[in-house]
Coordinates of C-alpha atoms in Angstrom, one line a residue:
Chain S
M1 CA 105.4 140.8 100.5
I2 CA 101.8 140.5 99.4
E3 CA 99.5 139.9 102.4
L4 CA 96.3 138.1 102.0
N5 CA 92.9 138.4 103.8
P6 CA 91.7 135.5 106.0
L7 CA 89.0 133.4 104.3
S8 CA 85.9 132.5 106.2
Q9 CA 84.4 130.6 103.3
P10 CA 85.7 128.6 100.3
P11 CA 88.0 130.7 98.1
N12 CA 86.4 132.3 95.0
Q13 CA 88.1 132.9 91.6
A14 CA 89.6 136.2 92.7
D15 CA 90.9 134.7 95.9
L16 CA 92.8 132.0 94.0
L17 CA 94.3 134.5 91.6
L18 CA 95.5 136.7 94.4
T19 CA 96.8 133.7 96.3
H20 CA 98.8 132.5 93.4
E21 CA 100.4 136.0 93.0
A22 CA 101.2 136.2 96.8
I23 CA 102.9 132.9 97.2
Q24 CA 105.3 133.4 94.2
P25 CA 108.3 133.9 96.5
F26 CA 107.6 130.6 98.2
I27 CA 107.2 128.3 95.2
H28 CA 108.7 127.0 92.0
R29 CA 106.7 127.0 88.8
T30 CA 106.9 123.2 88.4
P31 CA 106.9 121.7 84.9
V32 CA 104.1 119.7 83.2
M33 CA 105.5 116.5 81.8
T34 CA 104.1 114.1 79.3
N35 CA 105.2 110.6 78.3
A36 CA 104.4 108.9 75.0
S37 CA 104.7 105.3 76.4
L38 CA 102.4 106.0 79.4
D39 CA 99.9 107.6 77.0
R40 CA 99.9 104.5 74.8
M41 CA 99.5 102.2 77.9
S42 CA 96.6 104.1 79.2
G43 CA 94.8 105.1 76.0
C44 CA 94.5 108.8 76.9
K45 CA 96.7 111.9 76.9
L46 CA 98.3 112.4 80.3
L47 CA 99.6 115.7 81.6
F48 CA 101.6 115.4 84.8
K49 CA 102.0 118.4 87.0
C50 CA 105.3 117.7 88.7
E51 CA 105.0 118.9 92.3
N52 CA 107.7 116.4 93.2
F53 CA 110.0 119.2 91.9
Q54 CA 108.3 121.8 94.2
K55 CA 110.2 123.4 97.1
I56 CA 110.5 120.9 100.0
G57 CA 109.6 118.3 97.4
A58 CA 105.8 118.5 97.6
F59 CA 102.8 120.7 96.8
K60 CA 102.3 121.3 100.6
M61 CA 104.6 124.4 100.2
R62 CA 101.7 126.2 98.4
G63 CA 99.1 125.7 101.2
A64 CA 101.5 126.6 104.0
A65 CA 102.6 129.8 102.3
S66 CA 99.0 130.7 101.5
A67 CA 97.9 130.2 105.1
A68 CA 100.9 132.0 106.6
L69 CA 100.3 135.1 104.4
R70 CA 96.7 135.3 105.8
L71 CA 97.9 135.9 109.4
S72 CA 98.2 139.4 110.7
A73 CA 101.7 140.8 111.1
A74 CA 101.4 140.4 114.9
E75 CA 100.3 136.8 114.6
R76 CA 103.0 136.0 112.1
E77 CA 105.7 137.4 114.3
R78 CA 104.9 135.0 117.0
G79 CA 105.6 132.1 114.6
L80 CA 104.0 129.2 112.9
A81 CA 103.1 125.9 114.5
T82 CA 101.8 122.5 113.3
H83 CA 101.9 118.8 114.0
S84 CA 103.0 116.5 111.1
S85 CA 105.6 113.9 110.4
G86 CA 105.4 114.5 106.7
N87 CA 105.6 117.1 104.0
H88 CA 103.4 119.7 105.8
A89 CA 105.9 119.9 108.6
Q90 CA 108.7 120.8 106.1
A91 CA 106.4 123.2 104.3
V92 CA 105.5 125.1 107.5
A93 CA 109.2 125.2 108.6
M94 CA 110.2 126.5 105.1
A95 CA 107.4 129.1 105.1
A96 CA 108.5 130.4 108.5
K97 CA 112.1 130.5 107.5
K98 CA 111.3 132.6 104.4
L99 CA 109.1 134.9 106.5
G100 CA 111.9 135.2 109.1
V101 CA 109.7 134.0 112.0
P102 CA 110.0 130.9 114.2
A103 CA 108.5 127.6 113.4
Y104 CA 107.4 125.1 116.1
I105 CA 106.8 121.6 114.8
V106 CA 105.3 118.7 116.8
M107 CA 106.6 115.4 115.4
P108 CA 106.2 111.8 116.6
H109 CA 109.4 110.7 118.3
D110 CA 109.5 107.7 115.9
A111 CA 109.3 109.8 112.7
P112 CA 111.9 109.0 110.1
K113 CA 115.2 110.5 110.9
V114 CA 115.5 112.0 107.4
K115 CA 112.3 113.9 107.9
I116 CA 113.3 115.2 111.3
A117 CA 116.6 116.3 109.8
A118 CA 114.9 118.1 107.0
V119 CA 112.6 120.1 109.4
E120 CA 115.6 120.9 111.5
G121 CA 117.5 122.0 108.4
Y122 CA 114.9 124.7 107.8
G123 CA 115.6 126.0 111.4
A124 CA 112.4 124.8 113.0
Q125 CA 112.1 123.9 116.7
I126 CA 110.8 120.4 117.1
S127 CA 108.8 119.0 120.0
Y128 CA 108.4 115.2 120.1
C129 CA 105.3 113.4 121.1
V130 CA 103.9 109.9 121.2
N131 CA 102.4 109.0 117.8
T132 CA 98.6 109.1 118.5
P133 CA 96.2 111.8 117.3
K134 CA 95.4 112.7 120.9
D135 CA 99.1 113.1 122.0
R136 CA 99.9 115.1 118.9
Q137 CA 97.1 117.5 119.6
E138 CA 98.0 117.9 123.2
A139 CA 101.6 118.6 122.4
L140 CA 100.6 121.1 119.8
D141 CA 98.2 122.9 122.2
K142 CA 101.0 123.1 124.7
V143 CA 103.4 124.7 122.1
V144 CA 100.8 127.1 120.9
E145 CA 99.9 128.2 124.5
K146 CA 103.5 128.7 125.4
T147 CA 104.7 130.5 122.3
G148 CA 101.5 132.2 120.9
A149 CA 102.4 130.7 117.5
A150 CA 99.6 130.3 114.9
F151 CA 98.5 126.8 114.1
I152 CA 98.6 126.0 110.4
H153 CA 96.2 123.1 109.8
P154 CA 97.5 120.6 107.2
F155 CA 94.3 120.7 105.2
D156 CA 91.1 121.8 106.8
D157 CA 91.7 125.5 106.3
Y158 CA 90.4 127.7 103.5
G159 CA 93.8 129.4 103.2
V160 CA 95.5 126.1 102.8
I161 CA 92.9 125.0 100.3
A162 CA 93.4 128.2 98.2
G163 CA 97.2 127.5 98.2
Q164 CA 96.8 123.9 97.0
A165 CA 94.5 125.1 94.3
T166 CA 97.3 126.9 92.6
A167 CA 98.9 123.6 91.4
A168 CA 95.9 122.9 89.1
M169 CA 95.8 126.6 88.1
E170 CA 99.3 126.3 86.8
L171 CA 98.6 123.0 85.1
I172 CA 95.6 124.5 83.2
E173 CA 97.6 127.7 82.3
D174 CA 100.7 125.7 81.2
T175 CA 98.8 123.4 78.8
P176 CA 97.5 126.0 76.3
G177 CA 95.9 124.5 73.3
I178 CA 94.8 121.4 75.3
V179 CA 91.3 121.2 76.6
L180 CA 91.6 119.2 79.8
D181 CA 88.7 116.8 80.3
L182 CA 89.7 115.7 83.8
I183 CA 92.1 116.7 86.5
L184 CA 93.0 113.9 89.0
A185 CA 94.3 114.3 92.5
P186 CA 94.9 111.8 95.3
V187 CA 92.7 112.3 98.4
G188 CA 94.2 112.4 101.9
G189 CA 92.8 115.1 104.2
G190 CA 91.3 116.7 101.0
G191 CA 93.1 120.0 100.9
L192 CA 94.6 119.3 97.4
M193 CA 91.4 117.7 96.2
A194 CA 89.2 120.6 97.3
G195 CA 91.6 123.1 95.8
T196 CA 91.9 121.2 92.6
A197 CA 88.1 121.1 92.3
L198 CA 87.8 124.9 92.8
A199 CA 90.6 125.6 90.3
S200 CA 89.0 123.3 87.7
R201 CA 85.7 125.1 88.1
Y202 CA 87.1 128.6 87.9
F203 CA 89.9 128.2 85.3
S204 CA 89.2 125.3 83.0
V205 CA 86.5 125.4 80.3
Q206 CA 85.4 121.9 81.0
A207 CA 87.7 119.9 83.3
E208 CA 86.1 117.9 86.1
A209 CA 88.2 117.2 89.1
W210 CA 88.1 113.5 90.2
G211 CA 89.8 111.9 93.2
A212 CA 91.7 108.7 93.6
E213 CA 92.2 106.8 96.9
P214 CA 93.7 103.5 98.1
H215 CA 91.0 100.9 98.9
N216 CA 92.4 100.5 102.4
V217 CA 91.8 104.1 103.3
D218 CA 88.8 105.0 101.2
D219 CA 87.2 107.4 103.7
A220 CA 86.6 110.1 101.1
A221 CA 84.9 107.7 98.6
R222 CA 82.6 106.5 101.4
S223 CA 82.1 110.0 102.6
L224 CA 80.7 111.0 99.2
V225 CA 78.3 108.0 99.3
Q226 CA 77.2 108.6 102.9
G227 CA 77.0 112.4 102.6
S228 CA 79.1 112.9 105.8
V229 CA 82.7 112.5 106.9
Q230 CA 83.6 108.9 107.3
I231 CA 86.6 107.5 109.2
N232 CA 89.3 105.0 108.1
E233 CA 89.5 101.9 110.3
T234 CA 93.1 101.3 109.4
N235 CA 96.0 103.2 108.1
E236 CA 97.7 100.4 106.3
T237 CA 98.6 101.6 102.9
V238 CA 101.8 102.2 101.0
A239 CA 100.4 105.6 100.1
D240 CA 101.4 107.1 103.5
G241 CA 100.3 110.6 102.6
L242 CA 96.7 109.5 102.2
R243 CA 95.9 108.0 105.6
T244 CA 94.1 111.0 106.9
N245 CA 90.3 111.4 107.0
L246 CA 88.6 114.4 105.4
G247 CA 87.9 117.5 107.4
E248 CA 84.6 119.3 107.5
K249 CA 85.7 122.1 105.2
T250 CA 87.4 119.9 102.7
F251 CA 84.4 117.5 102.8
D252 CA 81.9 120.3 102.0
I253 CA 83.8 121.4 98.9
I254 CA 84.6 117.9 97.7
Y255 CA 81.0 116.7 98.3
K256 CA 79.7 119.6 96.1
R257 CA 82.4 119.6 93.4
V258 CA 84.0 116.2 93.0
P259 CA 81.7 113.8 91.1
R260 CA 83.9 110.7 91.4
I261 CA 86.5 109.2 93.6
L262 CA 88.1 106.1 92.2
I263 CA 89.5 103.3 94.4
V264 CA 92.7 101.3 93.7
D265 CA 94.5 98.4 95.4
E266 CA 97.9 98.4 97.0
D267 CA 99.6 96.4 94.3
E268 CA 98.2 98.7 91.6
I269 CA 99.7 101.7 93.4
V270 CA 103.1 100.1 93.6
A271 CA 103.0 99.1 89.9
A272 CA 101.9 102.6 88.9
M273 CA 104.6 104.2 90.9
R274 CA 107.2 101.9 89.3
L275 CA 106.0 102.7 85.9
I276 CA 106.3 106.5 86.6
W277 CA 109.8 106.0 87.9
E278 CA 110.9 103.8 85.0
R279 CA 109.2 105.5 82.1
M280 CA 109.3 109.2 83.2
K281 CA 112.6 108.9 85.1
I282 CA 111.3 110.9 88.0
I283 CA 110.9 110.1 91.6
V284 CA 107.4 110.2 93.1
E285 CA 105.9 109.2 96.4
P286 CA 103.5 106.2 96.4
S287 CA 100.7 108.6 97.2
C288 CA 100.9 110.4 93.9
A289 CA 100.9 107.2 91.9
V290 CA 97.3 106.6 93.1
P291 CA 95.6 108.7 90.3
F292 CA 97.7 107.1 87.6
A293 CA 96.9 103.7 89.1
A294 CA 93.2 104.6 88.7
V295 CA 93.7 105.5 85.0
L296 CA 95.2 102.1 84.4
R297 CA 92.5 100.3 86.4
Y298 CA 89.5 102.0 84.8
P299 CA 90.7 102.7 81.2
E300 CA 87.1 102.9 79.9
L301 CA 86.6 106.1 81.9
F302 CA 89.6 107.8 80.3
A303 CA 89.8 106.6 76.7
G304 CA 90.7 109.4 74.3
K305 CA 90.6 112.1 77.0
N306 CA 93.0 114.8 78.1
V307 CA 93.8 113.9 81.7
G308 CA 95.7 116.1 84.1
I309 CA 97.3 114.4 87.1
I310 CA 98.8 116.2 90.1
L311 CA 102.0 114.4 91.0
T312 CA 102.0 115.5 94.6
G313 CA 105.5 114.9 95.9
G314 CA 108.8 113.1 95.7
N315 CA 109.9 112.7 99.3
V316 CA 110.4 109.0 99.5
D317 CA 113.2 106.9 101.0
V318 CA 115.1 105.5 98.1
V319 CA 116.3 102.6 100.4
G320 CA 113.7 99.9 101.1
L321 CA 111.4 100.6 98.1
P322 CA 108.2 98.7 97.7
F323 CA 109.2 97.1 94.5
Chain V
M1 CA 113.7 115.0 56.3
I2 CA 116.9 116.9 56.3
E3 CA 119.8 114.8 55.1
L4 CA 123.3 115.5 56.2
N5 CA 126.7 115.1 54.5
P6 CA 129.1 112.4 55.8
L7 CA 131.9 113.8 57.9
S8 CA 135.5 112.8 57.2
Q9 CA 136.9 115.1 59.9
P10 CA 135.7 116.5 63.2
P11 CA 132.5 118.5 62.8
N12 CA 132.9 122.3 62.6
Q13 CA 130.5 124.9 63.9
A14 CA 128.3 124.8 60.8
D15 CA 128.2 121.0 60.9
L16 CA 126.9 121.1 64.5
L17 CA 124.2 123.7 63.7
L18 CA 122.9 121.7 60.8
T19 CA 123.1 118.5 62.7
H20 CA 120.9 120.0 65.5
E21 CA 118.3 121.1 63.0
A22 CA 118.3 117.8 61.2
I23 CA 117.8 115.6 64.2
Q24 CA 114.9 117.6 65.6
P25 CA 112.3 114.9 64.7
F26 CA 114.3 112.4 66.6
I27 CA 114.8 114.2 69.9
H28 CA 113.2 116.0 72.8
R29 CA 114.4 119.4 73.9
T30 CA 115.3 118.2 77.4
P31 CA 115.1 120.6 80.3
V32 CA 118.0 122.2 82.2
M33 CA 117.4 121.8 86.0
T34 CA 118.9 123.5 88.9
N35 CA 118.8 122.6 92.6
A36 CA 119.5 125.0 95.5
S37 CA 120.6 122.4 98.0
L38 CA 123.1 120.7 95.6
D39 CA 124.5 124.2 94.8
R40 CA 125.0 124.8 98.6
M41 CA 126.6 121.5 99.0
S42 CA 129.0 121.9 96.2
G43 CA 129.8 125.7 96.5
C44 CA 129.1 126.4 92.8
K45 CA 126.1 126.9 90.5
L46 CA 125.1 123.7 88.8
L47 CA 123.1 123.5 85.6
F48 CA 122.0 119.9 84.8
K49 CA 121.1 119.1 81.3
C50 CA 118.6 116.3 81.7
E51 CA 119.2 113.7 79.0
N52 CA 117.6 111.1 81.2
F53 CA 114.4 112.6 79.8
Q54 CA 115.6 112.2 76.2
K55 CA 113.8 109.7 73.9
I56 CA 114.9 106.2 74.8
G57 CA 116.1 107.6 78.1
A58 CA 119.6 108.8 77.1
F59 CA 121.6 111.2 74.9
K60 CA 122.5 108.3 72.6
M61 CA 119.4 109.1 70.6
R62 CA 121.2 112.3 69.3
G63 CA 124.3 110.5 67.9
A64 CA 122.3 107.6 66.3
A65 CA 120.0 110.0 64.5
S66 CA 122.9 112.2 63.3
A67 CA 124.8 109.2 61.9
A68 CA 121.7 107.7 60.3
L69 CA 120.9 110.9 58.5
R70 CA 124.4 110.9 57.0
L71 CA 123.8 107.7 55.1
S72 CA 122.8 107.8 51.5
A73 CA 119.2 106.9 50.7
A74 CA 120.3 103.6 49.3
E75 CA 122.4 102.7 52.3
R76 CA 119.6 103.8 54.7
E77 CA 117.1 101.6 52.9
R78 CA 119.1 98.5 53.7
G79 CA 118.8 99.3 57.4
L80 CA 120.9 100.2 60.4
A81 CA 123.1 97.7 62.4
T82 CA 125.0 97.9 65.6
H83 CA 126.2 95.8 68.6
S84 CA 125.4 97.0 72.0
S85 CA 123.7 95.9 75.2
G86 CA 122.9 99.4 76.3
N87 CA 121.4 102.7 75.3
H88 CA 123.0 102.8 71.8
A89 CA 121.1 99.7 70.8
Q90 CA 117.8 101.3 71.7
A91 CA 118.9 104.6 70.0
V92 CA 119.7 102.8 66.7
A93 CA 116.5 100.8 66.9
M94 CA 114.4 103.9 67.5
A95 CA 116.2 105.9 64.7
A96 CA 115.5 103.0 62.3
K97 CA 111.9 102.9 63.4
K98 CA 111.4 106.6 62.8
L99 CA 113.1 106.3 59.4
G100 CA 111.0 103.3 58.4
V101 CA 114.0 101.1 57.8
P102 CA 115.1 97.8 59.4
A103 CA 117.4 97.7 62.5
Y104 CA 119.7 94.7 63.2
I105 CA 121.0 94.7 66.7
V106 CA 123.6 92.3 68.0
M107 CA 123.2 91.8 71.8
P108 CA 124.9 89.4 74.2
H109 CA 122.6 86.6 75.1
D110 CA 122.9 87.4 78.8
A111 CA 121.9 91.1 78.3
P112 CA 119.2 92.3 80.8
K113 CA 115.8 91.1 79.7
V114 CA 114.4 94.6 80.1
K115 CA 116.9 96.0 77.6
I116 CA 116.2 93.2 75.1
A117 CA 112.5 93.9 75.5
A118 CA 113.1 97.6 74.8
V119 CA 115.0 97.0 71.6
E120 CA 112.4 94.5 70.5
G121 CA 109.7 97.1 71.3
Y122 CA 111.2 99.4 68.7
G123 CA 110.8 96.7 66.1
A124 CA 114.5 95.8 65.7
Q125 CA 115.7 92.3 64.8
I126 CA 118.0 91.0 67.4
S127 CA 120.9 88.5 66.9
Y128 CA 122.4 87.1 70.1
C129 CA 126.1 86.4 70.6
V130 CA 128.5 85.4 73.4
N131 CA 129.5 88.5 75.4
T132 CA 133.1 89.1 74.2
P133 CA 134.3 91.9 72.0
K134 CA 135.5 89.4 69.4
D135 CA 132.1 87.5 69.3
R136 CA 130.2 90.7 69.1
Q137 CA 132.2 91.9 66.2
E138 CA 132.0 88.6 64.3
A139 CA 128.2 88.5 64.8
L140 CA 127.9 92.0 63.6
D141 CA 130.0 91.4 60.5
K142 CA 127.8 88.5 59.7
V143 CA 124.6 90.5 60.0
V144 CA 126.1 93.4 57.9
E145 CA 127.3 90.9 55.2
K146 CA 123.9 89.2 55.1
T147 CA 121.7 92.3 55.1
G148 CA 123.8 95.1 53.7
A149 CA 122.9 97.2 56.7
A150 CA 125.0 100.2 57.7
F151 CA 127.0 99.8 60.9
I152 CA 126.4 102.7 63.3
H153 CA 129.4 102.8 65.7
P154 CA 128.5 103.7 69.3
F155 CA 131.0 106.5 69.5
D156 CA 134.1 106.5 67.2
D157 CA 132.3 108.2 64.3
Y158 CA 132.2 112.0 63.4
G159 CA 128.5 111.8 62.7
V160 CA 127.8 110.3 66.1
I161 CA 130.1 112.9 67.8
A162 CA 128.2 115.7 66.0
G163 CA 125.0 114.4 67.4
Q164 CA 126.2 114.1 70.9
A165 CA 127.5 117.7 70.7
T166 CA 123.9 118.9 70.5
A167 CA 123.2 118.2 74.2
A168 CA 125.8 120.8 75.2
M169 CA 124.6 123.2 72.5
E170 CA 121.2 123.2 74.0
L171 CA 122.6 123.5 77.5
I172 CA 124.4 126.7 76.5
E173 CA 121.4 128.1 74.5
D174 CA 119.0 127.3 77.3
T175 CA 121.0 129.1 80.0
P176 CA 120.9 132.7 78.7
G177 CA 122.3 135.2 81.1
I178 CA 124.6 132.6 82.7
V179 CA 128.2 132.5 81.5
L180 CA 129.2 128.8 81.9
D181 CA 132.7 128.3 83.2
L182 CA 132.8 124.5 82.8
I183 CA 130.7 121.8 81.1
L184 CA 131.3 118.4 82.6
A185 CA 130.6 115.1 80.9
P186 CA 131.4 111.5 81.8
V187 CA 133.8 109.6 79.5
G188 CA 133.1 106.2 78.2
G189 CA 134.0 105.7 74.5
G190 CA 134.3 109.5 74.3
G191 CA 131.6 110.4 71.8
L192 CA 129.7 112.6 74.3
M193 CA 133.0 114.1 75.7
A194 CA 134.3 114.9 72.2
G195 CA 131.0 116.5 71.2
T196 CA 130.8 118.4 74.4
A197 CA 134.3 119.8 73.9
L198 CA 133.4 120.9 70.3
A199 CA 130.1 122.5 71.4
S200 CA 131.9 124.4 74.2
R201 CA 134.5 125.7 71.9
Y202 CA 132.0 126.8 69.2
F203 CA 129.0 128.1 71.2
S204 CA 130.2 129.2 74.6
V205 CA 132.1 132.4 75.3
Q206 CA 134.4 130.7 77.8
A207 CA 133.3 127.3 79.0
E208 CA 135.9 124.6 79.1
A209 CA 134.8 121.0 78.7
W210 CA 136.1 118.7 81.4
G211 CA 135.6 114.9 81.7
A212 CA 135.0 112.7 84.7
E213 CA 135.7 109.0 85.0
P214 CA 135.6 106.2 87.5
H215 CA 139.0 105.3 89.0
N216 CA 138.5 101.7 88.0
V217 CA 138.1 102.4 84.3
D218 CA 140.3 105.6 83.9
D219 CA 141.5 104.9 80.4
A220 CA 140.7 108.3 79.2
A221 CA 142.6 110.1 82.0
R222 CA 145.6 107.9 81.3
S223 CA 145.3 108.4 77.6
L224 CA 145.6 112.1 78.1
V225 CA 148.7 111.6 80.1
Q226 CA 150.3 109.1 77.7
G227 CA 149.3 110.8 74.5
S228 CA 147.8 107.7 73.1
V229 CA 144.7 105.5 73.6
Q230 CA 145.1 103.4 76.8
I231 CA 143.1 100.3 77.6
N232 CA 141.2 99.4 80.8
E233 CA 142.4 96.3 82.6
T234 CA 139.0 95.7 84.2
N235 CA 135.4 96.7 83.7
E236 CA 134.4 96.6 87.3
T237 CA 132.5 99.8 87.9
V238 CA 128.9 100.7 88.9
A239 CA 129.0 103.2 86.1
D240 CA 128.3 100.5 83.5
G241 CA 128.1 103.0 80.6
L242 CA 131.7 104.1 81.0
R243 CA 133.6 100.8 80.7
T244 CA 134.6 101.3 77.1
N245 CA 138.0 102.6 76.0
L246 CA 138.3 105.7 73.8
G247 CA 138.5 105.3 70.0
E248 CA 141.0 106.9 67.7
K249 CA 138.7 109.7 66.6
T250 CA 137.3 110.5 70.0
F251 CA 140.8 110.4 71.5
D252 CA 142.1 112.9 69.0
I253 CA 139.4 115.5 69.8
I254 CA 139.6 114.9 73.5
Y255 CA 143.4 115.1 73.5
K256 CA 143.3 118.5 71.8
R257 CA 140.3 120.0 73.5
V258 CA 139.7 118.5 77.0
P259 CA 142.2 120.0 79.5
R260 CA 141.2 117.8 82.4
I261 CA 139.6 114.5 83.3
L262 CA 138.8 114.0 86.9
I263 CA 138.8 110.6 88.7
V264 CA 136.3 109.5 91.3
D265 CA 135.9 106.3 93.4
E266 CA 133.0 103.9 93.3
D267 CA 131.5 104.9 96.7
E268 CA 131.6 108.6 95.6
I269 CA 129.6 107.7 92.4
V270 CA 127.0 105.9 94.4
A271 CA 126.7 108.7 96.9
A272 CA 126.4 111.3 94.2
M273 CA 123.8 109.3 92.4
R274 CA 121.8 109.0 95.6
L275 CA 122.0 112.8 96.2
I276 CA 120.7 113.5 92.7
W277 CA 117.8 111.1 93.2
E278 CA 116.9 112.4 96.6
R279 CA 117.4 116.1 96.1
M280 CA 116.4 116.5 92.4
K281 CA 113.7 113.8 92.4
I282 CA 115.0 112.4 89.1
I283 CA 116.2 109.0 88.1
V284 CA 119.7 109.0 86.6
E285 CA 122.1 106.1 85.8
P286 CA 125.2 105.6 87.8
S287 CA 127.3 106.8 84.8
C288 CA 125.9 110.3 84.9
A289 CA 126.5 110.8 88.6
V290 CA 130.2 110.6 87.8
P291 CA 130.7 114.4 87.0
F292 CA 128.7 115.5 90.0
A293 CA 130.8 113.1 92.2
A294 CA 133.9 114.9 90.8
V295 CA 132.4 118.3 91.8
L296 CA 131.9 117.0 95.3
R297 CA 135.4 115.5 95.5
Y298 CA 137.4 118.4 94.2
P299 CA 135.4 121.5 95.4
E300 CA 138.4 123.8 95.1
L301 CA 138.2 123.4 91.3
F302 CA 134.6 124.6 91.1
A303 CA 134.1 127.1 93.9
G304 CA 131.9 130.0 92.8
K305 CA 131.8 128.8 89.2
N306 CA 128.9 128.2 86.8
V307 CA 129.1 124.5 86.0
G308 CA 127.1 122.7 83.4
I309 CA 126.7 118.9 83.8
I310 CA 125.3 116.5 81.2
L311 CA 123.1 114.0 82.9
T312 CA 123.5 111.3 80.3
G313 CA 120.6 108.9 80.9
G314 CA 118.1 107.3 83.2
N315 CA 117.9 103.7 82.1
V316 CA 118.6 102.0 85.4
D317 CA 116.9 99.0 87.0
V318 CA 115.0 100.3 90.0
V319 CA 115.2 96.9 91.6
G320 CA 118.6 96.1 93.2
L321 CA 119.9 99.6 93.5
P322 CA 123.5 100.2 94.7
F323 CA 122.3 102.1 97.8

């Protein structure tokens, strides 16, 4: 096992290279897929990095592994903890399982049964709480106090950001002979977006990293305009992975390095998701259809370009689909 | 363009190698995917050949190209014709488009609009008919008589069989270091099954080719028992690609070379399809969940083995799913 040093500032190029090497036992090398009909439709060349095929079904595996490997041996032995009802919970549980240490996950009692079952399946101990930010945090504090486990933040952590950056690193490495003009990622808490921006800067000759966000939860776009972290007034979006506000660390990186965050409407997200399902024959979450929805909405920004898109995950209930 | 000789008997090893080379401009090299949780569930090592990612979304592209390249230049110029409401129609239309010749497709007037649109999208001329075998054949005969186009049979044709064989050839070639014990394919008209059996015999050191079929349309299993082509009494199955009976040519090959055809029930097909969607994050048609359903139903036959499965296609309406 390769151990990593804790990061007290944004990861540099060497940090990202070492992170990628260290997390190898935790991740799949996911494929980059292309699709002729989606290219025709959008007027550019699209290169989809398929993190829906990642372990636990989402890129979150990368960040959780990267953060866990930055703990001291003594810290790690006491276990990993987090609060999440989504992919990050599964990622932390899986990382702990692979490290042979306990995982303590705080989940809202009304979380989907299938997600609870997945976390249990990785051997994690689940504590249930009421589904408010305050209750989650209190329940987590209690677990950490009792067990001494290390809290792995879902995004606002340089170790996590370094891990998420490795998806774009692989995308760049696995498209030799193609000069990427843009790499798009959806923006939730901003861990993936910040990591994608760093990877683009360090490993691509010219790619800019742009974000995409649902109009209903456009905190990141507003944060760029205002120059400080803005808060969402609602969490009503089909893109359930993107409801979170930015953190201080992710905001700082995104503010410096992401020139543009595009906004799309709910019906555009659903239509883009359906197109990816029907044309690419792959299952993706609504959240990761957001960048492709932006390509379709703003074609003039992408015409003739080579556009990488991080497809973030595929953990979606196939019953009760939005289309 | 590599032209191929017509086949008056089942393709031999050299025929298959040449076919594979000739159809390269018409096909993608589809990936072989694995999945740790489906392996655990089934007690064997599964290697899925993902023809859902093939051009036009199904393996049928292989057979149509192989058959079209066996026509003389004069025949080809007059165009390609077939009757089909499914993937074969799209495959023939696409093959004609790539060859720069006309395609004439007879489709039932009540075929799904999305399939009609796909065939039109490839530039084919569509004739509509009433949806009975007799009406289809008469409409096709009329088109052939009028245009001089060459009829490409959906399965009972050695050229088509040679093309379908190339999926298993690639599966074997792309799993180096793994000795396949079995290669499973679903059985409709038997083109894929016959081709898979030939490829297994010629290119694998030990793989047997087994079939899988829905109980409701188990004509192939009954044909093996009776020693002659049997007919389905109903076409009521969710696996809409497998309703067809075997042809004489496919039966002969399957009778000689396929030792076993396994039968599964409708609910098992739907459950297997859902598992592939949820765990592998890929979209597959009900027809291609049939072999995996057989693995789950008869685990004692597969325990500890290396099992290849041809996932035949991904052209399914994502609205109105069976689960």
